[in-house]
């Protein structure tokens, strides 16, 4: 189910929202990235940083947050120059490390959240309602 709405926040700044459920597969993670590029590109906004962040968060949702039969959700909210990216899965028992350490030089994984931390202005994780967790990141886009 895809939903896109335009609302107004208290300070009268337009907020554009996009939300969709995706299958917890590599294809679902790829689709999350492609939808992000399409959604931002239609508004003439830069896509590279957001696409990379979504790719990493969606891959983590598929790898670490997958529960058979339960989708993950991608939410994009643009309020003024701030883009908030949220990826929600149904494994609140698998929380990411919010202070990721660099992996060993020959490690084949472990760099995704370092990329998110490097590209995002702010990022974090929150749980709830049970059994969900949401990993979020915010970017300030050029106007």
PDB file of C-alpha atoms in Angstrom:
ATOM      1  CA  UNK A   1       0.000   0.000   0.000  1.00  0.00           C
ATOM      2  CA  UNK A   2       1.515   3.290  -1.083  1.00  0.00           C
ATOM      3  CA  UNK A   3       0.372   6.579   0.347  1.00  0.00           C
ATOM      4  CA  UNK A   4       1.481  10.057  -0.452  1.00  0.00           C
ATOM      5  CA  UNK A   5       0.022  13.071   1.276  1.00  0.00           C
ATOM      6  CA  UNK A   6       0.740  16.720   1.610  1.00  0.00           C
ATOM      7  CA  UNK A   7       0.020  18.176   5.022  1.00  0.00           C
ATOM      8  CA  UNK A   8       0.812  21.345   6.859  1.00  0.00           C
ATOM      9  CA  UNK A   9       2.737  21.371  10.123  1.00  0.00           C
ATOM     10  CA  UNK A  10       2.161  23.860  12.925  1.00  0.00           C
ATOM     11  CA  UNK A  11       4.663  26.312  11.455  1.00  0.00           C
ATOM     12  CA  UNK A  12       2.838  26.173   8.097  1.00  0.00           C
ATOM     13  CA  UNK A  13       5.708  24.433   6.325  1.00  0.00           C
ATOM     14  CA  UNK A  14       4.450  21.972   3.706  1.00  0.00           C
ATOM     15  CA  UNK A  15       5.255  18.361   4.529  1.00  0.00           C
ATOM     16  CA  UNK A  16       5.366  15.779   1.770  1.00  0.00           C
ATOM     17  CA  UNK A  17       5.061  12.177   2.917  1.00  0.00           C
ATOM     18  CA  UNK A  18       5.544   8.860   1.187  1.00  0.00           C
ATOM     19  CA  UNK A  19       5.016   5.495   2.851  1.00  0.00           C
ATOM     20  CA  UNK A  20       5.005   1.952   1.519  1.00  0.00           C
ATOM     21  CA  UNK A  21       5.248  -1.628   2.733  1.00  0.00           C
ATOM     22  CA  UNK A  22       7.860  -3.804   1.048  1.00  0.00           C
ATOM     23  CA  UNK A  23       8.678  -7.496   1.170  1.00  0.00           C
ATOM     24  CA  UNK A  24      11.644  -8.353   3.415  1.00  0.00           C
ATOM     25  CA  UNK A  25      13.751  -9.561   0.489  1.00  0.00           C
ATOM     26  CA  UNK A  26      16.724  -8.216  -1.457  1.00  0.00           C
ATOM     27  CA  UNK A  27      14.232  -7.203  -4.145  1.00  0.00           C
ATOM     28  CA  UNK A  28      12.206  -5.258  -1.553  1.00  0.00           C
ATOM     29  CA  UNK A  29      15.352  -3.464  -0.364  1.00  0.00           C
ATOM     30  CA  UNK A  30      16.263  -2.572  -3.951  1.00  0.00           C
ATOM     31  CA  UNK A  31      12.739  -1.308  -4.585  1.00  0.00           C
ATOM     32  CA  UNK A  32      12.975   0.916  -1.484  1.00  0.00           C
ATOM     33  CA  UNK A  33      16.045   2.601  -2.974  1.00  0.00           C
ATOM     34  CA  UNK A  34      14.439   2.976  -6.415  1.00  0.00           C
ATOM     35  CA  UNK A  35      11.235   4.444  -4.939  1.00  0.00           C
ATOM     36  CA  UNK A  36      13.293   6.950  -2.957  1.00  0.00           C
ATOM     37  CA  UNK A  37      15.132   8.075  -6.085  1.00  0.00           C
ATOM     38  CA  UNK A  38      11.845   8.388  -8.004  1.00  0.00           C
ATOM     39  CA  UNK A  39      10.040  10.218  -5.186  1.00  0.00           C
ATOM     40  CA  UNK A  40      12.802  12.781  -4.651  1.00  0.00           C
ATOM     41  CA  UNK A  41      13.672  13.052  -8.347  1.00  0.00           C
ATOM     42  CA  UNK A  42      10.085  14.035  -9.199  1.00  0.00           C
ATOM     43  CA  UNK A  43      10.543  17.038  -6.909  1.00  0.00           C
ATOM     44  CA  UNK A  44      13.898  17.978  -8.393  1.00  0.00           C
ATOM     45  CA  UNK A  45      15.684  17.080  -5.162  1.00  0.00           C
ATOM     46  CA  UNK A  46      19.098  15.439  -4.866  1.00  0.00           C
ATOM     47  CA  UNK A  47      18.845  11.678  -4.509  1.00  0.00           C
ATOM     48  CA  UNK A  48      22.317  10.191  -4.007  1.00  0.00           C
ATOM     49  CA  UNK A  49      22.716  10.522  -0.220  1.00  0.00           C
ATOM     50  CA  UNK A  50      19.111   9.579   0.519  1.00  0.00           C
ATOM     51  CA  UNK A  51      19.283   6.590  -1.832  1.00  0.00           C
ATOM     52  CA  UNK A  52      22.435   5.317  -0.132  1.00  0.00           C
ATOM     53  CA  UNK A  53      20.916   5.704   3.334  1.00  0.00           C
ATOM     54  CA  UNK A  54      17.703   3.946   2.283  1.00  0.00           C
ATOM     55  CA  UNK A  55      19.689   1.152   0.646  1.00  0.00           C
ATOM     56  CA  UNK A  56      21.646   0.526   3.850  1.00  0.00           C
ATOM     57  CA  UNK A  57      18.649   0.742   6.200  1.00  0.00           C
ATOM     58  CA  UNK A  58      16.484  -1.441   3.957  1.00  0.00           C
ATOM     59  CA  UNK A  59      19.276  -4.020   3.600  1.00  0.00           C
ATOM     60  CA  UNK A  60      19.567  -4.134   7.389  1.00  0.00           C
ATOM     61  CA  UNK A  61      15.787  -4.550   7.730  1.00  0.00           C
ATOM     62  CA  UNK A  62      15.953  -7.488   5.330  1.00  0.00           C
ATOM     63  CA  UNK A  63      19.055  -9.051   6.888  1.00  0.00           C
ATOM     64  CA  UNK A  64      18.550  -8.396  10.606  1.00  0.00           C
ATOM     65  CA  UNK A  65      14.855  -7.500  10.940  1.00  0.00           C
ATOM     66  CA  UNK A  66      13.204 -10.112   8.771  1.00  0.00           C
ATOM     67  CA  UNK A  67      10.330 -12.124  10.165  1.00  0.00           C
ATOM     68  CA  UNK A  68       8.669 -14.468   7.657  1.00  0.00           C
ATOM     69  CA  UNK A  69       5.325 -13.099   6.550  1.00  0.00           C
ATOM     70  CA  UNK A  70       5.956  -9.572   7.853  1.00  0.00           C
ATOM     71  CA  UNK A  71       6.878  -6.676   5.573  1.00  0.00           C
ATOM     72  CA  UNK A  72       9.088  -3.726   6.354  1.00  0.00           C
ATOM     73  CA  UNK A  73       7.965  -0.138   5.872  1.00  0.00           C
ATOM     74  CA  UNK A  74       9.703   2.802   4.227  1.00  0.00           C
ATOM     75  CA  UNK A  75       8.601   6.310   5.186  1.00  0.00           C
ATOM     76  CA  UNK A  76       9.943   9.512   3.641  1.00  0.00           C
ATOM     77  CA  UNK A  77       8.866  12.850   5.078  1.00  0.00           C
ATOM     78  CA  UNK A  78      10.031  16.135   3.613  1.00  0.00           C
ATOM     79  CA  UNK A  79       9.414  19.132   5.852  1.00  0.00           C
ATOM     80  CA  UNK A  80      11.052  22.280   4.548  1.00  0.00           C
ATOM     81  CA  UNK A  81      14.653  21.349   3.728  1.00  0.00           C
ATOM     82  CA  UNK A  82      14.679  18.323   6.074  1.00  0.00           C
ATOM     83  CA  UNK A  83      14.164  14.828   4.711  1.00  0.00           C
ATOM     84  CA  UNK A  84      13.385  12.204   7.352  1.00  0.00           C
ATOM     85  CA  UNK A  85      13.893   8.600   6.287  1.00  0.00           C
ATOM     86  CA  UNK A  86      12.414   5.828   8.415  1.00  0.00           C
ATOM     87  CA  UNK A  87      12.672   2.076   7.896  1.00  0.00           C
ATOM     88  CA  UNK A  88      10.523   0.005  10.233  1.00  0.00           C
ATOM     89  CA  UNK A  89      10.759  -3.754  10.693  1.00  0.00           C
ATOM     90  CA  UNK A  90       9.264  -6.229  13.147  1.00  0.00           C
ATOM     91  CA  UNK A  91      12.333  -7.303  15.146  1.00  0.00           C
ATOM     92  CA  UNK A  92      12.619  -5.023  18.158  1.00  0.00           C
ATOM     93  CA  UNK A  93      14.917  -7.610  19.752  1.00  0.00           C
ATOM     94  CA  UNK A  94      17.602  -6.838  17.128  1.00  0.00           C
ATOM     95  CA  UNK A  95      18.642  -3.218  17.734  1.00  0.00           C
ATOM     96  CA  UNK A  96      21.479  -1.687  15.723  1.00  0.00           C
ATOM     97  CA  UNK A  97      24.519  -0.246  17.434  1.00  0.00           C
ATOM     98  CA  UNK A  98      24.091   3.532  17.362  1.00  0.00           C
ATOM     99  CA  UNK A  99      27.858   3.947  17.782  1.00  0.00           C
ATOM    100  CA  UNK A 100      29.147   1.606  15.085  1.00  0.00           C
ATOM    101  CA  UNK A 101      32.848   0.805  15.082  1.00  0.00           C
ATOM    102  CA  UNK A 102      34.822   0.318  11.872  1.00  0.00           C
ATOM    103  CA  UNK A 103      35.124  -3.355  10.948  1.00  0.00           C
ATOM    104  CA  UNK A 104      38.446  -5.031  10.370  1.00  0.00           C
ATOM    105  CA  UNK A 105      39.971  -4.201   6.974  1.00  0.00           C
ATOM    106  CA  UNK A 106      39.101  -7.592   5.466  1.00  0.00           C
ATOM    107  CA  UNK A 107      35.574  -7.899   6.909  1.00  0.00           C
ATOM    108  CA  UNK A 108      32.883  -8.458   4.299  1.00  0.00           C
ATOM    109  CA  UNK A 109      30.182  -6.535   6.193  1.00  0.00           C
ATOM    110  CA  UNK A 110      29.705  -4.020   8.977  1.00  0.00           C
ATOM    111  CA  UNK A 111      30.086  -0.753   7.084  1.00  0.00           C
ATOM    112  CA  UNK A 112      26.428   0.112   6.436  1.00  0.00           C
ATOM    113  CA  UNK A 113      25.675   2.072   9.591  1.00  0.00           C
ATOM    114  CA  UNK A 114      29.029   3.843   9.297  1.00  0.00           C
ATOM    115  CA  UNK A 115      27.815   5.099   5.900  1.00  0.00           C
ATOM    116  CA  UNK A 116      24.501   6.176   7.400  1.00  0.00           C
ATOM    117  CA  UNK A 117      26.311   8.024  10.202  1.00  0.00           C
ATOM    118  CA  UNK A 118      28.618   9.722   7.684  1.00  0.00           C
ATOM    119  CA  UNK A 119      25.847  10.795   5.284  1.00  0.00           C
ATOM    120  CA  UNK A 120      23.029  11.741   7.665  1.00  0.00           C
ATOM    121  CA  UNK A 121      22.864  14.901   9.749  1.00  0.00           C
ATOM    122  CA  UNK A 122      21.197  12.870  12.516  1.00  0.00           C
ATOM    123  CA  UNK A 123      20.163   9.249  12.893  1.00  0.00           C
ATOM    124  CA  UNK A 124      18.944   6.846  15.527  1.00  0.00           C
ATOM    125  CA  UNK A 125      16.577   4.052  16.436  1.00  0.00           C
ATOM    126  CA  UNK A 126      13.378   3.788  18.428  1.00  0.00           C
ATOM    127  CA  UNK A 127      11.239   0.825  19.363  1.00  0.00           C
ATOM    128  CA  UNK A 128       7.507   0.316  19.473  1.00  0.00           C
ATOM    129  CA  UNK A 129       4.857  -0.469  19.281  1.00  0.00           C
ATOM    130  CA  UNK A 130       5.945  -4.044  19.961  1.00  0.00           C
ATOM    131  CA  UNK A 131       7.396  -5.845  18.001  1.00  0.00           C
ATOM    132  CA  UNK A 132       8.540  -2.967  15.780  1.00  0.00           C
ATOM    133  CA  UNK A 133      11.697  -0.915  15.607  1.00  0.00           C
ATOM    134  CA  UNK A 134      12.352   2.073  13.392  1.00  0.00           C
ATOM    135  CA  UNK A 135      15.769   3.181  12.266  1.00  0.00           C
ATOM    136  CA  UNK A 136      15.638   6.787  11.093  1.00  0.00           C
ATOM    137  CA  UNK A 137      17.951   9.302   9.498  1.00  0.00           C
ATOM    138  CA  UNK A 138      17.573  12.975   8.669  1.00  0.00           C
ATOM    139  CA  UNK A 139      19.208  14.968   5.904  1.00  0.00           C
ATOM    140  CA  UNK A 140      19.113  18.674   5.266  1.00  0.00           C
ATOM    141  CA  UNK A 141      18.641  19.052   1.527  1.00  0.00           C
ATOM    142  CA  UNK A 142      19.867  22.072  -0.401  1.00  0.00           C
ATOM    143  CA  UNK A 143      17.079  24.473  -1.324  1.00  0.00           C
TER     144      UNK A 143
END
